[in-house]
Short mmCIF file of C-alpha atoms in Angstrom, two decimals:
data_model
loop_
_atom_site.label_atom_id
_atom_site.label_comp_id
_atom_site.label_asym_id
_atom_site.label_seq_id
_atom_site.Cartn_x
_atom_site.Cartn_y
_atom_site.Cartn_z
CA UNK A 1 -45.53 8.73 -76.25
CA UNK A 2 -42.93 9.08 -73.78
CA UNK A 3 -44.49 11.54 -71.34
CA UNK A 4 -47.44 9.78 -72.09
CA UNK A 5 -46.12 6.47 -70.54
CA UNK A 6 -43.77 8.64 -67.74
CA UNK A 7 -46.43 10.52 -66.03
CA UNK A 8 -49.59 8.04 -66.51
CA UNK A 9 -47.32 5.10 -64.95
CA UNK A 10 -46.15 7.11 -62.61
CA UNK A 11 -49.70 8.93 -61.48
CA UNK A 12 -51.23 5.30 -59.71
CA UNK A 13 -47.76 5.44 -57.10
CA UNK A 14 -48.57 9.44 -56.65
CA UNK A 15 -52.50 8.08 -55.82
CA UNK A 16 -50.89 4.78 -53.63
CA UNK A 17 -48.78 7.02 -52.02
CA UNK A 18 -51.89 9.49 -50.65
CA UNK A 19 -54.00 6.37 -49.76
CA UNK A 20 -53.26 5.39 -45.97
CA UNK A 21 -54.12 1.32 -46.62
CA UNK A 22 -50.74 1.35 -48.46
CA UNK A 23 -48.63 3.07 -46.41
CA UNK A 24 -47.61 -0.54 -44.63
CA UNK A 25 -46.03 -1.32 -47.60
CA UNK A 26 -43.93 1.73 -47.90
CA UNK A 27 -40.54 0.77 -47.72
CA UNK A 28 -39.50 4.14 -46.30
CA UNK A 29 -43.00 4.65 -44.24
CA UNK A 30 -41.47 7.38 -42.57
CA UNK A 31 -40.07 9.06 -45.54
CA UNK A 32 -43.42 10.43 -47.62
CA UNK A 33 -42.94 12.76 -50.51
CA UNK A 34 -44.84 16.11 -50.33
CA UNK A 35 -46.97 17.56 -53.56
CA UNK A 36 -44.41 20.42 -53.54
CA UNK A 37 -41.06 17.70 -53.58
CA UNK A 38 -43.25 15.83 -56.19
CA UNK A 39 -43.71 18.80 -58.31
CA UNK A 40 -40.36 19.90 -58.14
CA UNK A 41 -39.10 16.25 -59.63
CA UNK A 42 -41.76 16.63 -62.09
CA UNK A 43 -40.33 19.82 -63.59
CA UNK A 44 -36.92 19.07 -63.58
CA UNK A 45 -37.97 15.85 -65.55
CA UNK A 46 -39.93 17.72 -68.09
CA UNK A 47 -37.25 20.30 -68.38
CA UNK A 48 -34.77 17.02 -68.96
CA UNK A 49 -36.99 15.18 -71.39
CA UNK A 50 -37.43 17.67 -73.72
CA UNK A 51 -33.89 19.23 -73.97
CA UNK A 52 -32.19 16.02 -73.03
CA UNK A 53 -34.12 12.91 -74.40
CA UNK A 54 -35.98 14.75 -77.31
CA UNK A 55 -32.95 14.67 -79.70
CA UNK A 56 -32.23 10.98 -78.20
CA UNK A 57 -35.54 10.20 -79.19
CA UNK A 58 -35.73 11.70 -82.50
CA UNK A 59 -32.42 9.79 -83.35
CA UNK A 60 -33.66 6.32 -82.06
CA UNK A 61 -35.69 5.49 -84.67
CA UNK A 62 -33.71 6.86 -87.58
CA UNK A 63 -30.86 4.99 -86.59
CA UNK A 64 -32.55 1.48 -86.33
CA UNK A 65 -33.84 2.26 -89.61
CA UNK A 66 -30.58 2.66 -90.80
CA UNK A 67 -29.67 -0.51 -89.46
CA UNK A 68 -32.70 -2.40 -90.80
CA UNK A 69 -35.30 -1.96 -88.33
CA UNK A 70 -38.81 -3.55 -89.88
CA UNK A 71 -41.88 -1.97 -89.87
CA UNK A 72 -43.82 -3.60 -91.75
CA UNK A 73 -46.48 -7.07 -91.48
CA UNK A 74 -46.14 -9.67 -90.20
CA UNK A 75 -45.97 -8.90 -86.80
CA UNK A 76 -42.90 -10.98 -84.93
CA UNK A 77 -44.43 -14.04 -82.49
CA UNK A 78 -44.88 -13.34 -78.99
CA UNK A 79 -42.13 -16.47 -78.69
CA UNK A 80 -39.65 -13.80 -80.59
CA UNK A 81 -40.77 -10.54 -78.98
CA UNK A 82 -40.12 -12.10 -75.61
CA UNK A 83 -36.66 -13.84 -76.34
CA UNK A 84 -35.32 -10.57 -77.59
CA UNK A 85 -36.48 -8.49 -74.75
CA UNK A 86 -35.08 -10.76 -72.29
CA UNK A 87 -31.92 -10.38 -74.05
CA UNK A 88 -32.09 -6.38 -73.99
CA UNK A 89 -33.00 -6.45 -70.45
CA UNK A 90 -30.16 -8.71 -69.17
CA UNK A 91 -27.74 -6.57 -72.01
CA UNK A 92 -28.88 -3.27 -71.00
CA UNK A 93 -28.35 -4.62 -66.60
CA UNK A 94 -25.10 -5.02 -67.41
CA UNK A 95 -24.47 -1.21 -69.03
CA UNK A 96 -26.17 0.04 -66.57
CA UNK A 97 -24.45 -1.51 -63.53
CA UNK A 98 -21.26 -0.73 -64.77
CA UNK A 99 -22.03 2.92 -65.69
CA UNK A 100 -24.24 3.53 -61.98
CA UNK A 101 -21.25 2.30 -60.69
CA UNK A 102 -18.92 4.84 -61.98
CA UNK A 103 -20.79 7.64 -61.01
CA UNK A 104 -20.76 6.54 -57.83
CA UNK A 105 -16.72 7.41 -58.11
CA UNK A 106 -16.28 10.54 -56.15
CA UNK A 107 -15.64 13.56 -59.03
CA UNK A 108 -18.67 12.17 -60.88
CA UNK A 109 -21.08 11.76 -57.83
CA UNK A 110 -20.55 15.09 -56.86
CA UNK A 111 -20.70 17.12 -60.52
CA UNK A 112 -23.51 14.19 -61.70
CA UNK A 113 -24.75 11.81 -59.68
CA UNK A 114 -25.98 14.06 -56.87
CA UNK A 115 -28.51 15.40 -57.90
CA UNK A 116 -30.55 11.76 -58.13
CA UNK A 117 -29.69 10.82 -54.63
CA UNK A 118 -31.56 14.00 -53.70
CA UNK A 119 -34.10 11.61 -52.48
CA UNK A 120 -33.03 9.38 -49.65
CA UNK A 121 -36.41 7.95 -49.97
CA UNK A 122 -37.45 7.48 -53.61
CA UNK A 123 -40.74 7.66 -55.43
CA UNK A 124 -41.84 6.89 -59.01
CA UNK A 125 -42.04 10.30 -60.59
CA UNK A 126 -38.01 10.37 -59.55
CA UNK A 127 -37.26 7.53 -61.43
CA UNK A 128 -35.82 10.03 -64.51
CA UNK A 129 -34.98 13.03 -61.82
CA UNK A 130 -30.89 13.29 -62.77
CA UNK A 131 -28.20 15.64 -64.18
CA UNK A 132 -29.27 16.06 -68.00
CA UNK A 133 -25.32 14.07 -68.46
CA UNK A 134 -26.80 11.45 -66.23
CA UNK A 135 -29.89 10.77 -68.14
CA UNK A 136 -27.62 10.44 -71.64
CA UNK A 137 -25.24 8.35 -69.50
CA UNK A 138 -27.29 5.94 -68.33
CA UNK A 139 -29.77 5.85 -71.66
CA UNK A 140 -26.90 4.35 -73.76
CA UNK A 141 -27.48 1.16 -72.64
CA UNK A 142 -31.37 1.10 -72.96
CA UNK A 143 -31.25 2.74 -76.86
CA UNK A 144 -28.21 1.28 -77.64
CA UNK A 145 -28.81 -2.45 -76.90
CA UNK A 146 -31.64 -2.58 -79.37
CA UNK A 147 -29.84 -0.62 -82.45
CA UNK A 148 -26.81 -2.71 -81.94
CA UNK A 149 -28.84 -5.90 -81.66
CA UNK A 150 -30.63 -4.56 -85.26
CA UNK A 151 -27.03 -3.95 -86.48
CA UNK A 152 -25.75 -7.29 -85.53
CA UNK A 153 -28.58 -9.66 -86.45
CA UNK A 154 -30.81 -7.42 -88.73
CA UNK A 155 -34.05 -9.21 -86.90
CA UNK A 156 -35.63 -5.94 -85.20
CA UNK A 157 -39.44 -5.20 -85.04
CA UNK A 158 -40.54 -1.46 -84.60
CA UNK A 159 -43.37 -3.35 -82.14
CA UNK A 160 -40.63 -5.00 -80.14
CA UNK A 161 -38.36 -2.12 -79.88
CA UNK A 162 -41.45 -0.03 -79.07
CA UNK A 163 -42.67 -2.73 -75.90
CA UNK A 164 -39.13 -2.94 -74.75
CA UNK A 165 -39.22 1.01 -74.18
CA UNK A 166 -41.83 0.87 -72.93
CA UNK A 167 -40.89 -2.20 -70.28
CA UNK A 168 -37.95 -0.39 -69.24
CA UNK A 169 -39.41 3.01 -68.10
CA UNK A 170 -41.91 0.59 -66.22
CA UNK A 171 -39.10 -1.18 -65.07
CA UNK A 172 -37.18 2.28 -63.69
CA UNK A 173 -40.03 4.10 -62.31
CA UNK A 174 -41.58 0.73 -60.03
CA UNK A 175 -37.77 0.59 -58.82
CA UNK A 176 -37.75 3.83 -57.48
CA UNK A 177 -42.02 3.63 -56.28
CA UNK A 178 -40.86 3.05 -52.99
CA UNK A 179 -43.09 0.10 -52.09
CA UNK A 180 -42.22 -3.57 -51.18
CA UNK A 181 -45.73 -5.68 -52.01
CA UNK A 182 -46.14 -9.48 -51.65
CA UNK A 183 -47.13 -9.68 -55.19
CA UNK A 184 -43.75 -7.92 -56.44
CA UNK A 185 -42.08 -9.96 -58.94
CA UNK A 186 -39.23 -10.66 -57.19
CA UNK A 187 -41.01 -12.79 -54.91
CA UNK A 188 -41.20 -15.00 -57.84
CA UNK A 189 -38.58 -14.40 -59.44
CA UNK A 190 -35.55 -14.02 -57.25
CA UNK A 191 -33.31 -12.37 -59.56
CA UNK A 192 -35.29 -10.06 -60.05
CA UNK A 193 -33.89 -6.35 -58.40
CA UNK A 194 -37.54 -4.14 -58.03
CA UNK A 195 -37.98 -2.11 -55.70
CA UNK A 196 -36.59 -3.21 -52.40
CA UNK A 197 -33.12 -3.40 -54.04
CA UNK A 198 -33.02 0.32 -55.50
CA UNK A 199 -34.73 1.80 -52.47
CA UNK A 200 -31.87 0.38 -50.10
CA UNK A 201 -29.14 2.10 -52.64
CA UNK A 202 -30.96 5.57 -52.40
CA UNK A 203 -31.18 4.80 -48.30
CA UNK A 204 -27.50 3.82 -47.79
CA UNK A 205 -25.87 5.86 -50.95
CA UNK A 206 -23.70 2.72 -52.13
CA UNK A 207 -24.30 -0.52 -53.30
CA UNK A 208 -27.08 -2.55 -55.33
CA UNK A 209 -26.22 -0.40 -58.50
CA UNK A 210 -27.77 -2.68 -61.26
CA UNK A 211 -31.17 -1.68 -63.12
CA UNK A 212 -32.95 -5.28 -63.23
CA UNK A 213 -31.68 -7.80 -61.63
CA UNK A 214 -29.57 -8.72 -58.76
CA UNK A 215 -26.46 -11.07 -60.17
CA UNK A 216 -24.28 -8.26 -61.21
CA UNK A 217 -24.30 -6.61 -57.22
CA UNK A 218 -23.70 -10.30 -55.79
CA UNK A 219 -21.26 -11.36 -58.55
CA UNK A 220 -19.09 -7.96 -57.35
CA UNK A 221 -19.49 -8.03 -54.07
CA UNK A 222 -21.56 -4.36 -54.37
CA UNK A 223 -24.81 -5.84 -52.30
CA UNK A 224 -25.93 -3.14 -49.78
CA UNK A 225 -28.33 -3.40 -46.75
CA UNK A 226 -28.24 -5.29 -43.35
CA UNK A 227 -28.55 -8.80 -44.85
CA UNK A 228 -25.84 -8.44 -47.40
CA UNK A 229 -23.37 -6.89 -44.68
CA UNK A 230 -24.04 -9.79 -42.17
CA UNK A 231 -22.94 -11.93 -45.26
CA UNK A 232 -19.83 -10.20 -45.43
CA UNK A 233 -18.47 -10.28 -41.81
CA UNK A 234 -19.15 -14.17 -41.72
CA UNK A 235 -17.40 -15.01 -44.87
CA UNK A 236 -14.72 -12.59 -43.09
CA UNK A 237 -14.91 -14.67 -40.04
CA UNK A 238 -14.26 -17.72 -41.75
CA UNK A 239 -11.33 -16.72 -43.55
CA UNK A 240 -9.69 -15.83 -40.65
CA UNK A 241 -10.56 -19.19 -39.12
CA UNK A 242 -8.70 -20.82 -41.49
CA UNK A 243 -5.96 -18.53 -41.03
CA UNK A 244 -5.26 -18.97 -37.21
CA UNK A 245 -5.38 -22.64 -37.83
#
């Protein structure tokens, strides 16, 4: 199911990304991955998910079981399946910001991290394209924050752990597609991080480290890009206004 859901969402960004009509909304335009840089990522993923997220995968479900995952009828409401989601999204932001952030510390970038920031200029198959201790890194928060939400509260549907997966691989390979549309959700909803955000932290190397959304980089001060710079020297400008008078 997995490399089902991988490769077939990210096959319509390879497609977008060979059709010239789109190439104004490349965020990168000059920056266009080649079929052999594509199929290099794609092997190194493969090799990754099945040595790497296999066992992590085999475990997932076992474990929620253990912890009194339900599987059987009736299905949870669409009211529930969404509330609980949310909270695994905004949950798993928060690992995730924390733990991007540390590898961003020099020792780690260099043994770990590296190898994701191959690409200045990302693209959807690269959304999973890490050091195999990377990808168990960051997956903690995304297959821990449902077992320990099972664990805690004991109201977990196989469906809803199944669509949140499935969400955040969505979620992981549109923030690295590369492309900045009218119609992307954050647009509409501002908090939102897609794919603007993450393409500026593989351009610049630092900064906008959080999955999802965008409070975590603007709580900490860790906002990258020319906007969020020109934010910084004014609020340094007006501190030392008020210090001269």
């Amino acid at each position: 199911m997995h490399e089902v859901v991988y490769f077939g969402r990210s096959l319509p960004w390879i497609i977008v990304g060979r059709i010239p009509y789109f190439q104004k909304y490349k965020i990168q335009n000059q920056k266009v991955p080649t079929a052999q840089e594509q199929w290099k990522c794609a092997k190194l993923v493969l090799l990754s998910h099945f040595t790497v997220e296999l066992p992590q995968i085999w475990l997932f479900h076992p474990m929620c079981l253990y912890f009194g995952l339900d599987t059987g009828v009736p299905f949870p409401s669409l009211l529930t399946m969404t509330l609980q989601i949310a909270v695994f999204f905004v949950i798993e932001d928060a690992g995730h910001y924390w733990l991007h952030r540390a590898l961003h510390w020099g020792p780690l970038y260099k043994n770990i991290h590296k190898i994701h920031h191959q690409y200045s200029a990302p693209f959807g198959l690269a959304a999973e394209y890490a050091s195999p201790i990377e990808v168990m890194l960051l997956g903690i928060p995304t297959v821990g924050t449902p077992i320990l939400w099972c664990a805690i509260t004991g109201n977990l549907h196989i469906l809803t752990m199944y669509t949140w997966i499935l969400l955040r691989l969505f979620q992981a390979i549109d923030a690295h597609s590369g492309y900045e549309f009218p119609w992307s959700l954050h647009h509409f909803l501002p908090v939102w991080a897609g794919a603007q955000h993450h393409d500026v932290h593989h351009e610049k190397f630092i900064g906008n480290y959080s999955s999802s959304f965008r409070w975590w980089d603007k709580f900490m001060d860790t906002e990258a890009g020319f906007e969020a710079q020109k934010r910084r020297r004014e609020r340094r400008m007006v501190k030392e206004g008020k210090k001269i008078q």
